[in-house]
């Protein structure tokens, strides 16, 4: 079976993955479970806990009494979402 190339929706196709490179991508606990199932990776390898700039419309998690929110983990160099394919600028979960 041959993989069908994905066509990224506008504005994703022309933005050079700006959101995936410059913004924290918030994740709900139920989304994290689905991402772990889809990637075969452990949930704790997919997310980081953001404690500095909390979004009002996202639920908080509490670790050792400190409020935080789940965001997709970044690459080792911190330059992009860990799920971004740098070759296609597409999400590896949606390919």
N, CA, C and O atoms as a DFTB+ gen file, in Angstrom:
380 C
 N C O
     1  1       0.845      -1.176       0.000
     2  2       0.000       0.000       0.000
     3  2       0.892       1.241       0.000
     4  3       1.817       1.336       0.807
     5  1       0.630       2.166      -0.872
     6  2       1.388       3.398      -0.999
     7  2       0.713       4.506      -0.210
     8  3      -0.497       4.712      -0.299
     9  1       1.523       5.213       0.563
    10  2       0.975       6.327       1.334
    11  2       0.579       7.460       0.403
    12  3       1.304       7.796      -0.533
    13  1      -0.563       8.035       0.667
    14  2      -1.043       9.170      -0.110
    15  2      -0.477      10.444       0.499
    16  3      -0.646      10.676       1.696
    17  1       0.188      11.273      -0.295
    18  2       0.699      12.529       0.266
    19  2      -0.443      13.385       0.796
    20  3      -1.519      13.457       0.203
    21  1      -0.184      14.024       1.915
    22  2      -1.228      14.871       2.483
    23  2      -1.149      16.255       1.867
    24  3      -0.074      16.735       1.509
    25  1      -2.284      16.872       1.754
    26  2      -2.335      18.265       1.330
    27  2      -2.701      19.078       2.557
    28  3      -3.780      18.914       3.128
    29  1      -1.808      19.940       2.949
    30  2      -2.043      20.747       4.135
    31  2      -3.062      21.829       3.835
    32  3      -3.007      22.472       2.787
    33  1      -3.993      22.028       4.758
    34  2      -4.990      23.081       4.544
    35  2      -4.347      24.455       4.642
    36  3      -3.347      24.634       5.339
    37  1      -4.923      25.418       3.944
    38  2      -4.488      26.801       4.112
    39  2      -4.919      27.228       5.508
    40  3      -6.015      26.836       5.910
    41  1      -4.191      27.963       6.253
    42  2      -2.916      28.585       5.919
    43  2      -1.713      27.690       6.188
    44  3      -0.582      28.131       5.986
    45  1      -1.909      26.444       6.638
    46  2      -0.776      25.582       6.987
    47  2       0.174      25.346       5.820
    48  3       1.386      25.270       6.024
    49  1      -0.348      25.228       4.602
    50  2       0.480      24.904       3.450
    51  2       1.479      25.996       3.110
    52  3       2.502      25.721       2.483
    53  1       1.206      27.212       3.504
    54  2       2.091      28.301       3.103
    55  2       2.778      29.008       4.270
    56  3       3.456      30.014       4.057
    57  1       2.625      28.520       5.470
    58  2       3.142      29.293       6.609
    59  2       4.472      28.794       7.145
    60  3       5.012      29.399       8.072
    61  1       5.019      27.720       6.603
    62  2       6.277      27.172       7.090
    63  2       6.156      26.707       8.542
    64  3       7.108      26.813       9.315
    65  1       4.981      26.193       8.905
    66  2       4.719      25.617      10.233
    67  2       4.980      26.613      11.369
    68  3       5.543      26.254      12.403
    69  1       4.570      27.846      11.167
    70  2       4.829      28.889      12.160
    71  2       4.214      28.560      13.530
    72  3       4.861      28.757      14.559
    73  1       2.981      28.065      13.548
    74  2       2.354      27.743      14.834
    75  2       3.123      26.644      15.554
    76  3       3.301      26.693      16.771
    77  1       3.575      25.657      14.796
    78  2       4.293      24.521      15.374
    79  2       5.707      24.888      15.804
    80  3       6.347      24.147      16.550
    81  1       6.186      26.014      15.339
    82  2       7.544      26.451      15.686
    83  2       7.581      27.579      16.718
    84  3       8.596      27.762      17.390
    85  1       6.496      28.332      16.854
    86  2       6.571      29.529      17.689
    87  2       5.558      29.599      18.827
    88  3       5.619      30.520      19.641
    89  1       4.639      28.657      18.902
    90  2       3.606      28.732      19.932
    91  2       3.519      27.419      20.692
    92  3       3.821      26.354      20.154
    93  1       3.107      27.506      21.935
    94  2       2.826      26.307      22.708
    95  2       1.502      25.733      22.211
    96  3       0.519      26.460      22.067
    97  1       1.482      24.444      21.953
    98  2       0.276      23.772      21.489
    99  2      -0.335      23.069      22.694
   100  3       0.170      22.043      23.147
   101  1      -1.421      23.628      23.206
   102  2      -2.067      23.072      24.392
   103  2      -2.754      21.759      24.070
   104  3      -3.277      21.572      22.971
   105  1      -2.751      20.844      25.043
   106  2      -3.317      19.515      24.864
   107  2      -4.225      19.207      26.048
   108  3      -3.845      19.384      27.206
   109  1      -5.422      18.749      25.738
   110  2      -6.334      18.283      26.786
   111  2      -5.968      16.849      27.155
   112  3      -5.421      16.127      26.321
   113  1      -6.255      16.416      28.388
   114  2      -5.913      15.046      28.787
   115  2      -6.464      13.975      27.838
   116  3      -5.775      12.995      27.556
   117  1      -7.684      14.148      27.349
   118  2      -8.251      13.140      26.436
   119  2      -7.543      13.150      25.079
   120  3      -7.456      12.117      24.416
   121  1      -7.039      14.317      24.670
   122  2      -6.256      14.392      23.431
   123  2      -4.910      13.694      23.620
   124  3      -4.417      13.036      22.704
   125  1      -4.324      13.836      24.788
   126  2      -3.051      13.198      25.074
   127  2      -3.180      11.681      24.978
   128  3      -2.293      11.009      24.452
   129  1      -4.268      11.154      25.479
   130  2      -4.498       9.708      25.399
   131  2      -4.573       9.252      23.941
   132  3      -3.981       8.236      23.576
   133  1      -5.288       9.991      23.121
   134  2      -5.402       9.644      21.697
   135  2      -4.055       9.778      20.986
   136  3      -3.716       8.944      20.147
   137  1      -3.290      10.813      21.310
   138  2      -1.969      10.989      20.712
   139  2      -1.028       9.840      21.086
   140  3      -0.273       9.349      20.247
   141  1      -1.080       9.423      22.336
   142  2      -0.240       8.305      22.780
   143  2      -0.613       7.032      22.025
   144  3       0.264       6.285      21.591
   145  1      -1.903       6.788      21.869
   146  2      -2.356       5.611      21.120
   147  2      -1.913       5.684      19.659
   148  3      -1.474       4.682      19.094
   149  1      -2.026       6.860      19.048
   150  2      -1.709       7.022      17.629
   151  2      -0.211       6.925      17.341
   152  3       0.186       6.447      16.278
   153  1       0.621       7.375      18.279
   154  2       2.059       7.403      18.044
   155  2       2.797       6.218      18.649
   156  3       3.931       5.924      18.273
   157  1       2.144       5.537      19.593
   158  2       2.820       4.450      20.296
   159  2       3.835       4.946      21.314
   160  3       4.643       4.167      21.820
   161  1       3.796       6.236      21.612
   162  2       4.718       6.826      22.582
   163  2       4.027       6.986      23.925
   164  3       2.802       7.082      23.997
   165  1       4.812       7.014      24.975
   166  2       4.278       7.214      26.313
   167  2       3.769       8.648      26.444
   168  3       4.390       9.571      25.916
   169  1       2.650       8.847      27.138
   170  2       2.102      10.207      27.297
   171  2       3.119      11.206      27.832
   172  3       3.162      12.350      27.380
   173  1       3.930      10.787      28.783
   174  2       4.896      11.719      29.369
   175  2       6.000      12.126      28.392
   176  3       6.700      13.112      28.625
   177  1       6.161      11.374      27.302
   178  2       7.137      11.748      26.275
   179  2       6.562      12.737      25.259
   180  3       7.304      13.333      24.479
   181  1       5.250      12.909      25.272
   182  2       4.583      13.765      24.293
   183  2       4.322      15.181      24.779
   184  3       4.117      16.087      23.970
   185  1       4.326      15.382      26.088
   186  2       3.948      16.694      26.621
   187  2       4.971      17.232      27.605
   188  3       5.799      16.507      28.156
   189  1       4.872      18.526      27.796
   190  2       5.584      19.247      28.844
   191  2       4.517      19.988      29.642
   192  3       3.391      20.150      29.171
   193  1       4.854      20.427      30.818
   194  2       3.912      21.186      31.631
   195  2       4.349      22.643      31.636
   196  3       5.426      22.984      32.126
   197  1       3.494      23.496      31.081
   198  2       3.742      24.941      31.025
   199  2       3.228      25.561      32.320
   200  3       2.056      25.413      32.664
   201  1       4.102      26.250      33.029
   202  2       3.688      26.872      34.298
   203  2       3.791      28.389      34.277
   204  3       3.370      29.046      35.229
   205  1       4.340      28.955      33.216
   206  2       4.582      30.399      33.208
   207  2       3.418      31.218      32.671
   208  3       2.991      32.182      33.306
   209  1       2.908      30.845      31.519
   210  2       1.838      31.621      30.893
   211  2       0.619      30.726      30.708
   212  3       0.498      30.030      29.701
   213  1      -0.276      30.750      31.682
   214  2      -1.445      29.883      31.627
   215  2      -2.567      30.527      30.821
   216  3      -2.864      31.711      30.975
   217  1      -3.185      29.720      29.959
   218  2      -4.321      30.192      29.161
   219  2      -5.587      30.050      30.000
   220  3      -5.777      29.039      30.675
   221  1      -6.440      31.045      29.958
   222  2      -7.666      31.016      30.763
   223  2      -8.649      29.946      30.340
   224  3      -9.413      29.446      31.166
   225  1      -8.643      29.585      29.060
   226  2      -9.656      28.662      28.574
   227  2      -9.197      27.202      28.527
   228  3      -9.874      26.366      27.929
   229  1      -8.066      26.886      29.144
   230  2      -7.571      25.515      29.180
   231  2      -7.502      25.045      30.626
   232  3      -7.158      25.823      31.515
   233  1      -7.832      23.764      30.869
   234  2      -7.792      23.265      32.250
   235  2      -6.350      23.172      32.761
   236  3      -5.412      22.945      31.997
   237  1      -6.209      23.351      34.044
   238  2      -4.890      23.273      34.672
   239  2      -4.697      21.899      35.291
   240  3      -5.656      21.238      35.689
   241  1      -3.444      21.482      35.364
   242  2      -3.057      20.296      36.116
   243  2      -2.213      20.806      37.280
   244  3      -1.603      21.871      37.191
   245  1      -2.182      20.053      38.355
   246  2      -1.412      20.469      39.522
   247  2      -0.375      19.408      39.853
   248  3      -0.705      18.248      40.099
   249  1       0.884      19.829      39.853
   250  2       1.993      18.951      40.195
   251  2       2.733      19.579      41.363
   252  3       3.253      20.690      41.264
   253  1       2.771      18.854      42.465
   254  2       3.399      19.381      43.680
   255  2       2.840      20.741      44.065
   256  3       3.574      21.611      44.533
   257  1       1.527      20.923      43.866
   258  2       0.860      22.162      44.248
   259  2       1.045      23.308      43.276
   260  3       0.570      24.413      43.540
   261  1       1.719      23.082      42.161
   262  2       1.950      24.140      41.175
   263  2       1.022      23.916      39.985
   264  3       0.974      22.824      39.418
   265  1       0.285      24.963      39.612
   266  2      -0.629      24.868      38.481
   267  2       0.150      24.938      37.182
   268  3       1.105      25.703      37.049
   269  1      -0.274      24.127      36.231
   270  2       0.341      24.144      34.908
   271  2      -0.645      23.651      33.872
   272  3      -1.755      23.241      34.212
   273  1      -0.256      23.686      32.629
   274  2      -1.090      23.194      31.540
   275  2      -0.242      22.327      30.627
   276  3       0.951      22.573      30.448
   277  1      -0.871      21.309      30.051
   278  2      -0.163      20.398      29.165
   279  2       0.026      21.038      27.800
   280  3      -0.925      21.556      27.213
   281  1       1.243      21.003      27.300
   282  2       1.558      21.476      25.953
   283  2       2.369      20.383      25.267
   284  3       3.067      19.616      25.931
   285  1       2.281      20.309      23.944
   286  2       3.076      19.326      23.218
   287  2       4.552      19.602      23.444
   288  3       4.999      20.749      23.407
   289  1       5.300      18.531      23.679
   290  2       6.740      18.648      23.889
   291  2       7.408      19.163      22.620
   292  3       6.935      18.922      21.510
   293  1       8.499      19.866      22.801
   294  2       9.243      20.393      21.663
   295  2      10.401      19.460      21.319
   296  3      10.716      18.533      22.065
   297  1      11.018      19.725      20.186
   298  2      12.200      18.977      19.769
   299  2      13.325      19.216      20.775
   300  3      13.244      20.129      21.597
   301  1      14.363      18.402      20.709
   302  2      15.475      18.529      21.654
   303  2      16.082      19.927      21.675
   304  3      16.549      20.393      22.714
   305  1      16.073      20.590      20.525
   306  2      16.632      21.946      20.472
   307  2      15.616      23.015      20.862
   308  3      15.948      24.200      20.904
   309  1      14.371      22.600      21.150
   310  2      13.337      23.539      21.568
   311  2      12.781      24.405      20.458
   312  3      12.066      25.371      20.725
   313  1      13.098      24.075      19.214
   314  2      12.734      24.919      18.083
   315  2      11.348      24.660      17.507
   316  3      10.809      25.524      16.815
   317  1      10.750      23.486      17.774
   318  2       9.465      23.166      17.147
   319  2       8.742      22.100      17.953
   320  3       9.316      21.472      18.843
   321  1       7.478      21.911      17.625
   322  2       6.688      20.834      18.210
   323  2       7.378      19.507      17.890
   324  3       7.858      19.308      16.774
   325  1       7.425      18.620      18.851
   326  2       8.063      17.328      18.670
   327  2       7.370      16.422      17.664
   328  3       7.937      15.406      17.262
   329  1       6.156      16.768      17.250
   330  2       5.421      15.965      16.272
   331  2       5.535      16.527      14.857
   332  3       4.966      15.964      13.922
   333  1       6.255      17.617      14.693
   334  2       6.405      18.239      13.378
   335  2       7.443      17.493      12.545
   336  3       8.539      17.201      13.023
   337  1       7.095      17.192      11.314
   338  2       8.040      16.603      10.369
   339  2       8.750      17.762       9.674
   340  3       8.118      18.476       8.895
   341  1      10.044      17.972       9.930
   342  2      10.724      19.127       9.344
   343  2      10.834      19.050       7.822
   344  3      11.033      20.072       7.164
   345  1      10.708      17.859       7.264
   346  2      10.790      17.727       5.814
   347  2       9.555      18.196       5.089
   348  3       9.642      18.742       3.989
   349  1       8.384      17.982       5.711
   350  2       7.131      18.363       5.054
   351  2       6.440      19.539       5.731
   352  3       5.494      20.106       5.185
   353  1       6.917      19.908       6.933
   354  2       6.248      20.906       7.774
   355  2       4.836      20.462       8.135
   356  3       3.979      21.291       8.442
   357  1       4.598      19.169       8.100
   358  2       3.298      18.613       8.468
   359  2       3.393      17.869       9.792
   360  3       4.480      17.529      10.259
   361  1       2.255      17.632      10.370
   362  2       2.174      16.915      11.629
   363  2       2.312      15.412      11.370
   364  3       1.600      14.858      10.533
   365  1       3.217      14.762      12.081
   366  2       3.422      13.329      11.880
   367  2       2.223      12.503      12.335
   368  3       2.067      11.358      11.911
   369  1       1.395      13.058      13.173
   370  2       0.191      12.343      13.609
   371  2      -0.850      12.316      12.500
   372  3      -1.596      11.343      12.383
   373  1      -0.916      13.367      11.683
   374  2      -1.944      13.471      10.660
   375  2      -1.487      13.022       9.282
   376  3      -2.257      13.101       8.325
   377  1      -0.242      12.551       9.160
   378  2       0.237      12.099       7.847
   379  2      -0.255      10.710       7.553
   380  3       0.046      10.161       6.494
